[in-house]
XYZ file of C-alpha atoms in Angstrom:
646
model
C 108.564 92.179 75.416
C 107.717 90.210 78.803
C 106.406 87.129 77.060
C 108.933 87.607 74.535
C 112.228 84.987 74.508
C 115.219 86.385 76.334
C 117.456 86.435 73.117
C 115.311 89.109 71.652
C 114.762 91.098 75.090
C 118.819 90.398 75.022
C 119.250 91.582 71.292
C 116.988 95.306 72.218
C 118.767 95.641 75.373
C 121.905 95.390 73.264
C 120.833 97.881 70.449
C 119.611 100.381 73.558
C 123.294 100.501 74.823
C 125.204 100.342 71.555
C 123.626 103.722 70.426
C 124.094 105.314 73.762
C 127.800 103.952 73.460
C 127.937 105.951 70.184
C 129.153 102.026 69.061
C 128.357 100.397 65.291
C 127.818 96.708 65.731
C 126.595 94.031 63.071
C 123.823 91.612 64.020
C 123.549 88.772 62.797
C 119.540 86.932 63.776
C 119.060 83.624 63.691
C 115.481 82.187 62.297
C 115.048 81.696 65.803
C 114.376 85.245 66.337
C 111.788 85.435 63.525
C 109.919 83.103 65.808
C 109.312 85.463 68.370
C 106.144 87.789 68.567
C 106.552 90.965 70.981
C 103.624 91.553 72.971
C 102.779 95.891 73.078
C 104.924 97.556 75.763
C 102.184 99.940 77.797
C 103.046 103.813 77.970
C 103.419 103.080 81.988
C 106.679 101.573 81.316
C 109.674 103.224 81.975
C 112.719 102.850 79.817
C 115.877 101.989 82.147
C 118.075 101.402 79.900
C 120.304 104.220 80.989
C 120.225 103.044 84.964
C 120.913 99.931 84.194
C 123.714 100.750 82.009
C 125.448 103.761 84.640
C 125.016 101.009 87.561
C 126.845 98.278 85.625
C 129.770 100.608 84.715
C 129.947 100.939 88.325
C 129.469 97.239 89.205
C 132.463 96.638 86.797
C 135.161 99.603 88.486
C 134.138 97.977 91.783
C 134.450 94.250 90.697
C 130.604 93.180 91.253
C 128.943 90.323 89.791
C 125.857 91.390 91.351
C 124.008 94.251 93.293
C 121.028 93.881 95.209
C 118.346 96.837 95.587
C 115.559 96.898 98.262
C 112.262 99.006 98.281
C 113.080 101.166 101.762
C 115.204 103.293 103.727
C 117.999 103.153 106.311
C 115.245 103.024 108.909
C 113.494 100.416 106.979
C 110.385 102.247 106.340
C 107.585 101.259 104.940
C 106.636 104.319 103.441
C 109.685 106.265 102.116
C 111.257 109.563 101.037
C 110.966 110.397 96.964
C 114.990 110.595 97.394
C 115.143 107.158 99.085
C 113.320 105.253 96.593
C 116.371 103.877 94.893
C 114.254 100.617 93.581
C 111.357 102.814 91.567
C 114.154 104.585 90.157
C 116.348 101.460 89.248
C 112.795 99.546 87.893
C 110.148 102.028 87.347
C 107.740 99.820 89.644
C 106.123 102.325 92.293
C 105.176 99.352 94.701
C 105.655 99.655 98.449
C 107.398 96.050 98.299
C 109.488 94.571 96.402
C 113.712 93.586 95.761
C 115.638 93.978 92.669
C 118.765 92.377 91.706
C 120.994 93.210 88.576
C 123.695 91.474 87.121
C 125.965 92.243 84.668
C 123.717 90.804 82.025
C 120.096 90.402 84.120
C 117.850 92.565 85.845
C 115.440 91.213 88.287
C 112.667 92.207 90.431
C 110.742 90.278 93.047
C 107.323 91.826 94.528
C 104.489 89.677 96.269
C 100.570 89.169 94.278
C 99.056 92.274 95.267
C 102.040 93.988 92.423
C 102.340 91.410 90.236
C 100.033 93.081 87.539
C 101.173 96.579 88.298
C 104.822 95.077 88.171
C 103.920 94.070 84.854
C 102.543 97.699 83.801
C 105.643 99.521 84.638
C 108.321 97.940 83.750
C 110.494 97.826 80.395
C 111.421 94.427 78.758
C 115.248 94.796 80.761
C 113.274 93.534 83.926
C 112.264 89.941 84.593
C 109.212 90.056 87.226
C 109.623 86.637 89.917
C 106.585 85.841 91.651
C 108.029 84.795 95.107
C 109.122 87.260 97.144
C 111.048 85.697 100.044
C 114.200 86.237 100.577
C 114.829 82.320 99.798
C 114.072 82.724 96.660
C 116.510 85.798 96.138
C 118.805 84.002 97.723
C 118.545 81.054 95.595
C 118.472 83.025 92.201
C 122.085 84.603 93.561
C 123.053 81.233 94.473
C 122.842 79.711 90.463
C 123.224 82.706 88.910
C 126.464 84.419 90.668
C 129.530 82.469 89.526
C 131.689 81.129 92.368
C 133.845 83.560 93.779
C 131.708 86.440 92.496
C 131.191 89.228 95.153
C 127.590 90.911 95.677
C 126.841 94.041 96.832
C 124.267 95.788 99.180
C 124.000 98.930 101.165
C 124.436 97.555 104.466
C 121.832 100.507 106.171
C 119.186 99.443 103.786
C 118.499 95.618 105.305
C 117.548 94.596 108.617
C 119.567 92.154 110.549
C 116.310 89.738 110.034
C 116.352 89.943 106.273
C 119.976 90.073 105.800
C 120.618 86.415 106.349
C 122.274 86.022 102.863
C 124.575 88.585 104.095
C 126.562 85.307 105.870
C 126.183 83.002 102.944
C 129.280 82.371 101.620
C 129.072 83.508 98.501
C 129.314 86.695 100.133
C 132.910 88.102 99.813
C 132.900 90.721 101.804
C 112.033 118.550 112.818
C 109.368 120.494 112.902
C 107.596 118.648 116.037
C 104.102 117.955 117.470
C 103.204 117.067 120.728
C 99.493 114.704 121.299
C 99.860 111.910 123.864
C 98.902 111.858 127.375
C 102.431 110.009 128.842
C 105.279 112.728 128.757
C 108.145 111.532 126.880
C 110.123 111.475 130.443
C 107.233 108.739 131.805
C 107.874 106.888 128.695
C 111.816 106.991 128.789
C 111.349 105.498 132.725
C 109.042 103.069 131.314
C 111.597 101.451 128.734
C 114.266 101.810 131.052
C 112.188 99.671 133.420
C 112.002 96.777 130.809
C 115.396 97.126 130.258
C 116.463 96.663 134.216
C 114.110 93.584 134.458
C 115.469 92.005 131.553
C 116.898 88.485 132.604
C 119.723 88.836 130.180
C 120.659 92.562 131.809
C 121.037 94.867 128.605
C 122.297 98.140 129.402
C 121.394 99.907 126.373
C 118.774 100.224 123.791
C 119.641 101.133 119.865
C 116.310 102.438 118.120
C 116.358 102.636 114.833
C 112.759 102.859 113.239
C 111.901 106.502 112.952
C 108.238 105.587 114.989
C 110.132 104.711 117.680
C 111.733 107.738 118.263
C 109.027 110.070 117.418
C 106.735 108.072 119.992
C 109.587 107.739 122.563
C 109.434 111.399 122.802
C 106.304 112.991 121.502
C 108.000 114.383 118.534
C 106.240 114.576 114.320
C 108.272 115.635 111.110
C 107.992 115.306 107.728
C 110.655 113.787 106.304
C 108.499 110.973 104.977
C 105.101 111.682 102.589
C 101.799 110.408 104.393
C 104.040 109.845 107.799
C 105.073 112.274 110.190
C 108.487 111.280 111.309
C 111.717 113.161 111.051
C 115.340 110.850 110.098
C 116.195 109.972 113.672
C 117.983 107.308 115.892
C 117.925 107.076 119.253
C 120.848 104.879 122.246
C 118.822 104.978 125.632
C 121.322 103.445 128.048
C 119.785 103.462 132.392
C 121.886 107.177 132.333
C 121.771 108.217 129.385
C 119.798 109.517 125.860
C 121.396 109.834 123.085
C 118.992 111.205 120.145
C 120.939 111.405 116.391
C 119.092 114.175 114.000
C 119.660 116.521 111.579
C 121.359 119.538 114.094
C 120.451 122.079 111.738
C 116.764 121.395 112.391
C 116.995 122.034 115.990
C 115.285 124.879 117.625
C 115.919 126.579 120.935
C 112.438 125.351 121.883
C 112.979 121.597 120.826
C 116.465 122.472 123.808
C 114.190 123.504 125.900
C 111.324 120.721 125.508
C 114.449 117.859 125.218
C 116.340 119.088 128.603
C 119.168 119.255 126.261
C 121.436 121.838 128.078
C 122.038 119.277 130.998
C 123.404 115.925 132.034
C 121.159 114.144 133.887
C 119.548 110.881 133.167
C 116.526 112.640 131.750
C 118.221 115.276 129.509
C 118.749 114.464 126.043
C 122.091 114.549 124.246
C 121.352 115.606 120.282
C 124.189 113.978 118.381
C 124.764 114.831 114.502
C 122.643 112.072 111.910
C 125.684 111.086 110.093
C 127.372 110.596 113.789
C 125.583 106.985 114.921
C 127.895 104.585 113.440
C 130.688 106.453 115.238
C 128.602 106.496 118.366
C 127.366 103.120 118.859
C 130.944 101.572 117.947
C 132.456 104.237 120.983
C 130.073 102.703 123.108
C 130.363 99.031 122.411
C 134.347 99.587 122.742
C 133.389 100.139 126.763
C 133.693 97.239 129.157
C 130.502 95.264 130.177
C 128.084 96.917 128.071
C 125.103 95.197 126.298
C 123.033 96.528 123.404
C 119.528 95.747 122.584
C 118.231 95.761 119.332
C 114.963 94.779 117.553
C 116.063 92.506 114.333
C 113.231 93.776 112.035
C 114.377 97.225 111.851
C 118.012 97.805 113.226
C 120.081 97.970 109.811
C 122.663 95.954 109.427
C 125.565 98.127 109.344
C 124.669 99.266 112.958
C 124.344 95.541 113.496
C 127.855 94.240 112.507
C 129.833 97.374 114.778
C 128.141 95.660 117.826
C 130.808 93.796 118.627
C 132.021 90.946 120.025
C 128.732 88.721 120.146
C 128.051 89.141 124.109
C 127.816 92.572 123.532
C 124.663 92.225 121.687
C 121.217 91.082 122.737
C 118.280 90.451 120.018
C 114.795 90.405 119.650
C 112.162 90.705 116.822
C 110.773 93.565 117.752
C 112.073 96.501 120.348
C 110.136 96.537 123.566
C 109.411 100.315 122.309
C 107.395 98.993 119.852
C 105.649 95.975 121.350
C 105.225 98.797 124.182
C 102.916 101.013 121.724
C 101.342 98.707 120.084
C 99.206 98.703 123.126
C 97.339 102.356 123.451
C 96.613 103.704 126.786
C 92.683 104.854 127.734
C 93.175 108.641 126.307
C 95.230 107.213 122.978
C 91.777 104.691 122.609
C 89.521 107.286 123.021
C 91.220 110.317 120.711
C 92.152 107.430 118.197
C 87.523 106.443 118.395
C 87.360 110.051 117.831
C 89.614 110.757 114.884
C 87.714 107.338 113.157
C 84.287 109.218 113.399
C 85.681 112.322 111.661
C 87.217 110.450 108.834
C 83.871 108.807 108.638
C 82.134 111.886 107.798
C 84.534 112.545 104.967
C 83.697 108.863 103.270
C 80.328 109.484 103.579
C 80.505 112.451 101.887
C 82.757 110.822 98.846
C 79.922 108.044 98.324
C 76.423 110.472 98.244
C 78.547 112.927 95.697
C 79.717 109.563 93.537
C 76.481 108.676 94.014
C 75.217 111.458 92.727
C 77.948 112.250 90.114
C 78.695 108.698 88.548
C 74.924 108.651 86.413
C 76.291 111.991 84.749
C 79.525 110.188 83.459
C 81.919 113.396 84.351
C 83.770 111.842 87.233
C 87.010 109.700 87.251
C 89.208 107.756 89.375
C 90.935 110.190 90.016
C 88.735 113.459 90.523
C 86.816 110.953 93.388
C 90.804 110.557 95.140
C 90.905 114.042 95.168
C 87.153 114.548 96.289
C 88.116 112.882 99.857
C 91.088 114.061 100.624
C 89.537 117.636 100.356
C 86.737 116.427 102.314
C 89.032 114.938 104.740
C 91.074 118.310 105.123
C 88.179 120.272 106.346
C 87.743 117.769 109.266
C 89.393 119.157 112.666
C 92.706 118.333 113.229
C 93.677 116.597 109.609
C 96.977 116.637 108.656
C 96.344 115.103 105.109
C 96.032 111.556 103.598
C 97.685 108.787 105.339
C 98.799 107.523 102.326
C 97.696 107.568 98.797
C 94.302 106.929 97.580
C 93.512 103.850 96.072
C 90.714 104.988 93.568
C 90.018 102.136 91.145
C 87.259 100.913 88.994
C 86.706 97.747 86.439
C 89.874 96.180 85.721
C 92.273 98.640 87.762
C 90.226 97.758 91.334
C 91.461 93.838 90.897
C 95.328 95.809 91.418
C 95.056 95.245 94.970
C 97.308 98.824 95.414
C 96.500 100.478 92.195
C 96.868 104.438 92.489
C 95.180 106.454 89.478
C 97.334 109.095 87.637
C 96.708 111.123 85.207
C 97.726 108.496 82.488
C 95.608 105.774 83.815
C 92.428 107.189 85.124
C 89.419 105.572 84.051
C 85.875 107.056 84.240
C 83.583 106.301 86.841
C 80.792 104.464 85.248
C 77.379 102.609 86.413
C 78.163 99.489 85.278
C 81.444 98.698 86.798
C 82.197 98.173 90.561
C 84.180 101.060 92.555
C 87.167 100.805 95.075
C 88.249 102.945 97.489
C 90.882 102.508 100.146
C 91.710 105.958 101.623
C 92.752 107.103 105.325
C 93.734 110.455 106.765
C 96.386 111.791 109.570
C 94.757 113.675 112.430
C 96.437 115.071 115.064
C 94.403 112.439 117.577
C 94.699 109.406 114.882
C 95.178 107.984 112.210
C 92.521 106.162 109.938
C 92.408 103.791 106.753
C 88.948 102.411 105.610
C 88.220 100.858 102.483
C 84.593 100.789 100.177
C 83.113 98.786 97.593
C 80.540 99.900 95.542
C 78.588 99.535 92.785
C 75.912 102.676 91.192
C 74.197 99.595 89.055
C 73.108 96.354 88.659
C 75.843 94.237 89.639
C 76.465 90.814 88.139
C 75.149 87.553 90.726
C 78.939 86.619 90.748
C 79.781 90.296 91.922
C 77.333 89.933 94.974
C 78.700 86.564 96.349
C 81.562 87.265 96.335
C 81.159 90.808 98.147
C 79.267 88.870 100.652
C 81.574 86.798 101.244
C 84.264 89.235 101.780
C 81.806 90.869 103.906
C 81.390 87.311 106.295
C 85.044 86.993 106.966
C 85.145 90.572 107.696
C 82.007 89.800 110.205
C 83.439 86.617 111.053
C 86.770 87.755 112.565
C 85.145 90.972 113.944
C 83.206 89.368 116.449
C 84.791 86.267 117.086
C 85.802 85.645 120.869
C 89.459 85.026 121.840
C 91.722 84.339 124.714
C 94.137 87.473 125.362
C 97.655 86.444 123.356
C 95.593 84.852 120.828
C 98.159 85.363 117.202
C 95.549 86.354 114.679
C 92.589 84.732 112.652
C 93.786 84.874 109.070
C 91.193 81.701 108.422
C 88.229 83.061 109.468
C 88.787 86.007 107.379
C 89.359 83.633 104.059
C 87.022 80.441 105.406
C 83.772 81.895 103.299
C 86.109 82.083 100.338
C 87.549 79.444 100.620
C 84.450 77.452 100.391
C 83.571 78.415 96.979
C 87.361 78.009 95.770
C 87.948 81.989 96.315
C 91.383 83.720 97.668
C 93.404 86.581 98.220
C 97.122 87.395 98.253
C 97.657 90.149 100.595
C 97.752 90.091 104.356
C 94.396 90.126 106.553
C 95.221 92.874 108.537
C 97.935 95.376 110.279
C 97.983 98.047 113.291
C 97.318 101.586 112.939
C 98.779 103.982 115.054
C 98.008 107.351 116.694
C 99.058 110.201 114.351
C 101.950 107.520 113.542
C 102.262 105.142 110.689
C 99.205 103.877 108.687
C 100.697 100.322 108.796
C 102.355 100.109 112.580
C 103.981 97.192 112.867
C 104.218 94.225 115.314
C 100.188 94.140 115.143
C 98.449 92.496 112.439
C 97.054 88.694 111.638
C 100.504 87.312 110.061
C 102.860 85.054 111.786
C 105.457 87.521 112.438
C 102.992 89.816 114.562
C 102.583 89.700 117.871
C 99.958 88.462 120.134
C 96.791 90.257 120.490
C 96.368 92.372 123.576
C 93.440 94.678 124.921
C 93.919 98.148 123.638
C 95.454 97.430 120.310
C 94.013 98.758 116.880
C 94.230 96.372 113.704
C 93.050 97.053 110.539
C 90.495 93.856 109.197
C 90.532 93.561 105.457
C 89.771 90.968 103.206
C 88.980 91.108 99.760
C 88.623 89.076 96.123
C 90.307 90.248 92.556
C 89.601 89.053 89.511
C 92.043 89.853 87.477
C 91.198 92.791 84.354
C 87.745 92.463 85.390
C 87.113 94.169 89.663
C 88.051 93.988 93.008
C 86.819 93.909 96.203
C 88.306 94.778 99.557
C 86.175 95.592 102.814
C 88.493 97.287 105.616
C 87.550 98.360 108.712
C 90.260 98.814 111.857
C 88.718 97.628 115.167
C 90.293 98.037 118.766
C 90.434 94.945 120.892
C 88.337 95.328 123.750
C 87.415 92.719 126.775
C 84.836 90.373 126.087
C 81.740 89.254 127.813
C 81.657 86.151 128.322
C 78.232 84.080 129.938
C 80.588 81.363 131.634
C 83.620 79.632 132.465
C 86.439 82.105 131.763
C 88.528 85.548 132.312
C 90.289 87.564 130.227
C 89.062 86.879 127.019
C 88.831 89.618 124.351
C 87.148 90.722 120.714
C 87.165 93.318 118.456
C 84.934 96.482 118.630
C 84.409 98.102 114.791
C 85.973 102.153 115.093
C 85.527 102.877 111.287
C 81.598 103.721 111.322
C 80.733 103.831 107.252
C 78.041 101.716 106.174
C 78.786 98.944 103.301
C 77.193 99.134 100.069
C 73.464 97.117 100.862
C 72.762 95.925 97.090
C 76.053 93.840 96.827
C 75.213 91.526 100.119
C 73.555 88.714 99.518
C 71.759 88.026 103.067
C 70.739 84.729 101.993
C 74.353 83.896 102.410
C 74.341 85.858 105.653
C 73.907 83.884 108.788
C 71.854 84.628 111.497
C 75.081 85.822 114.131
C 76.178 87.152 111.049
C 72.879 89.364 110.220
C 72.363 90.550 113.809
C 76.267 91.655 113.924
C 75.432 93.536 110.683
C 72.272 95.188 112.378
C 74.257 96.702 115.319
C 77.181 97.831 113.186
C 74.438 99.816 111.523
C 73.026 101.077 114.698
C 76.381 102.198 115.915
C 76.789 104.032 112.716
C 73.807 106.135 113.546
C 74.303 106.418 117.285
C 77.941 107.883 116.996
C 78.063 109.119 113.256
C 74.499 110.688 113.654
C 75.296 113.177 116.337
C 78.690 114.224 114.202
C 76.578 114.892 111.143
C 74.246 117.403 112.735
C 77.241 118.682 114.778
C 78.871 119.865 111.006
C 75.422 120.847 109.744
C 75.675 117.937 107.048
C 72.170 117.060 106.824
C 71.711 115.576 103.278
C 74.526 113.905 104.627
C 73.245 112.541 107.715
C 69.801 111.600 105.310
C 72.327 109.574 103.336
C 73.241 107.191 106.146
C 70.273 106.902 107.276
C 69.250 105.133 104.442
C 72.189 103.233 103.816
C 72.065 101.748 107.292
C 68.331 100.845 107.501
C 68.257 97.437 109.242
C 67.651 93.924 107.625
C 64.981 92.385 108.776
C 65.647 88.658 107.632
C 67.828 87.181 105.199
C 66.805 87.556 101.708
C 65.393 90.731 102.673
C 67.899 92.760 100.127
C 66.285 91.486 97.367
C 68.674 88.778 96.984
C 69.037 86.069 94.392
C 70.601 82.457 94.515
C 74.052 81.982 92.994
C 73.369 80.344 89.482
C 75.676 77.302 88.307
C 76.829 79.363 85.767
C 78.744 81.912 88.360
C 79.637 78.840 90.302
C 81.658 77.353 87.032
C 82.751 81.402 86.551
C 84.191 81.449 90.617
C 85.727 77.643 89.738
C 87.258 79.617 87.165
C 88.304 82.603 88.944
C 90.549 80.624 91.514
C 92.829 80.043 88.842
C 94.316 83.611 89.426
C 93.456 84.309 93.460
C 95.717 80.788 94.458
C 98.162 82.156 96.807
């Protein structure tokens, strides 16, 4: 009933709770009601009804007018725990982003474009979907909708310091471990202890609280967290002291041993209970002249408000742990190169069995997610999927996140284009690559605007930058953009080394950091047309030094590490130009120089035949049989902006 007026979404929500109340009730409908038509509620949807109804009993005892419920974790994760994802459960929307609010009488959830449509899928007619999602706009639906006076409540470890700011409005009232890195975790506890000492404004301790900071700090995996390999975890590094909080009962005599824990020195670890920190941090702030650094996007802000008074705290976006490995060291680059040509071998194989498969008509979206994570397993070192698969076809591939389940699994067909954004963990790296392809004859529309996916891709890979350069979100979108064509996710993020798939501060948004030599970003742009396909080309590059014929030093550009050719009959090379068709040729030829020798190395053969025809070179535009983009497509891609506006 999404389209429906509120007064009959209000009048079902009403019958829902009277007959769990056991209550008899008269109603009494208006003609207005007769007016309304109910649009068909899919079988994704989850009924809520008895959430919503248990949380409001509980909003009521506690005197809330209003409780607020974010997608993440106490560490602020991006990827979470089943038992942390208190938002899904609330809402029945699986996205990776998103905030809900609920009132005594409204339930709302806001998630950014890439969701919208999935939003829309899995949610029951209790939920309003809201298509901005910054926190402005939560803050300004709280504002009108709150009455004065009315308190609101949060769980203060769920939101960072940086996205708490409505937390001072004033309508507020109130390990299982493994080791792969060449620095030991004693060089890289020196290291952080050397930014803090040269800091101008003299902190004398550092709070970590995002769970890749501690695992990289000292070498350490778990697996608290599906598709990440971190263990629940924070960590106060003061210039004498460590102080790492976990879960005691996980501890092992060797984890002692590797941690220096039976000591006292300034390189011997102190394990401290989980549930301690709060306790711990506010001892420590109660000493004289102390000083604690924290990064704003991921300290939570219940350690936030116990640092205390003001001077005591120093702030910064981002922890100088993680603007520290955001930068990887010659042996992370190299291992990382390697794990990238592994994974490759595994996509390869997915496309020549799809390509084989499709014709026959057996195959679905979700036997071909399943086909490469089993192809990725047998690859040395994989520790499974970096996240899950994004299999989609037709209509589902213009879901910019869609995952296929059982449910919603559509066959693989000829005639429809293919998605597939899939990565895997390996003990050296970790990978994410996305594919578009098409077994048939795809439509003139389909091809442009593949190819011009494909030129910001090209566009942004080689371009030519000073070092500190902040991304180059334009030249991804500027071939888009000049036939009115968009899209509503992000350009790009870092990828780490057996770490997070998405490692934040790297990336092409304003809130990353600058670029440096040695970091890995994902590059990824893509077009969706909504219940019709999507497109998405991603390939994560490491920023290398550039050579430059003239005036200049320390420039820098991207060198491609995910080695899988692109599909040739949906680029246009017509549209291509000449920088852009020679960049094309030597992608192609690094394919076969590095992927080649892998191939043989695993005995793939048909494999290795497969590539080389997919990454034969183009000898002049035009030369892929191309055709010129009819009027008609460019009235159907005047059309298509309609949806893809961001």
């Amino acid at each position: 009933c999404r389209d429906a007026k509120m007064l009959s979404c209000g009048w079902l929500l009403a019958l829902s709770l009277a007959a769990l109340a056991g209550k008899k009730f008269i109603f009494i409908l208006t003609d207005q009601c007769e007016e309304v038509n109910l649009i068909y509620l899919p079988s994704t949807a989850v009924n809520t009804t008895l959430q919503l109804q248990e949380l409001r009993e509980q909003m009521l005892e506690l005197n809330i007018s209003a409780y607020i419920i974010p997608g993440t974790d106490a560490h602020l994760s991006e990827y979470i725990a089943p038992r942390d994802a208190r938002m899904a459960f609330m809402t029945g929307f699986t996205g990776s982003a998103g905030t809900a609010v609920v009132t005594h009488t409204k339930a709302v959830l806001w998630t950014d474009s890439r969701y919208w449509a999935q939003a829309e899928r899995q949610m029951d007619c209790n939920w309003e979907l809201e298509k901005d999602v910054s926190i402005s706009s939560v803050v300004e639906w709280l504002i009108s909708t709150v009455p004065l006076g009315g308190q609101i409540g949060f769980d203060p470890f769920l939101f960072s310091l940086s996205k708490c700011l409505f937390c001072i409005h004033p309508i507020i009232a109130s390990v299982s471990t493994v080791m792969f890195a060449e620095s030991t975790w004693q060089d890289k506890v020196t290291l952080i202890r050397s930014q803090l000492r040269d800091n101008p404004y003299q902190p004398t301790a550092l709070l970590l609280s995002a769970l890749d900071e501690t695992a990289w700090l000292f070498n350490l995996r778990g697996s608290d967290i599906p598709y990440n390999p971190f263990f629940y975890s924070y960590t106060l590094l003061t210039m004498d002291t460590i102080w790492l909080f976990l879960h005691m009962e996980r501890v092992t005599e060797e984890l002692k041993v590797y941690l220096n824990a039976s000591c006292n020195g300034s390189l011997c670890v102190q394990l401290k209970s989980y549930d301690s920190v709060l306790a711990e941090v506010k001892k420590y702030v109660a000493q004289p002249k102390v000083k604690v650094w924290i990064g704003t996007e991921y300290t939570n802000y219940a350690l936030y408000e116990i640092i205390t008074p003001q001077d005591k705290l120093m702030t910064s976006s981002y922890s100088p742990v993680l603007t520290t490995k955001a930068v990887k060291d010659e042996t992370e680059q190299r291992v990382l190169r390697n794990a990238h040509v592994r994974d490759a071998v595994a996509v390869i194989q997915l496309l020549m069995w799809l390509e084989k498969a499709v014709p026959a008509g057996k195959e679905t979206e979700l036997t071909a997610a399943e086909y490469v994570n089993k192809c990725r397993s047998k690859q040395k070192d994989s520790k499974g999927p970096s996240f899950e698969t994004i299999s989609a076809s037709g209509p589902n591939a213009a879901l910019a996140h869609y995952n296929p389940t059982a449910e919603t699994s559509r066959r693989l067909t000829v005639d429809e284009m293919y998605l597939v954004d899939s990565g895997g963990q390996y003990l050296d790296g970790t990978t994410d690559i996305t594919r578009t392809v098409h077994w048939g004859t795809p439509t003139a529309m389909q091809r442009e605007a593949f190819t011009r996916v494909l030129m910001g891709n090209i566009e942004i890979s080689r371009t030519i930058f000073p070092s500190g350069t902040r991304g180059a979100e334009m030249l991804g979108r500027r071939a888009l953009w000049e036939v009115g064509l968009n899209y509503g996710h992000g350009t790009g993020h870092g990828v780490g080394n057996y770490f997070s798939v998405h490692e934040w501060p790297v990336g092409f948004q304003s809130n990353n950091i600058p670029f440096k030599e040695g970091m890995f970003t994902s590059i990824e742009p893509g077009y969706y047309k909504e219940n019709d396909f999507g497109i998405r080309i991603e390939d994560v590059v490491v920023i290398i030094p550039a050579q430059t014929k003239v005036h200049g030093h320390n420039f820098l550009t991207f060198d491609t590490v995910s080695l899988v050719p692109y599909d040739k009959k949906l680029i246009d090379t017509s549209l291509l130009s000449s920088e852009q068709l020679q960049w094309l040729n030597k992608y192609y030829e690094t394919i076969r120089e590095v992927v080649g020798p892998e191939l043989d190395k695993q005995k793939l053969y048909e494999e290795k035949d497969w590539m080389l025809r997919n990454t034969e070179p183009f000898t002049s535009p035009g030369s892929s049989a191309s055709t010129s983009i009819s009027s008609l497509t460019l009235i159907a891609l005047a059309v298509a902006l309609v949806h893809d506006i961001i």
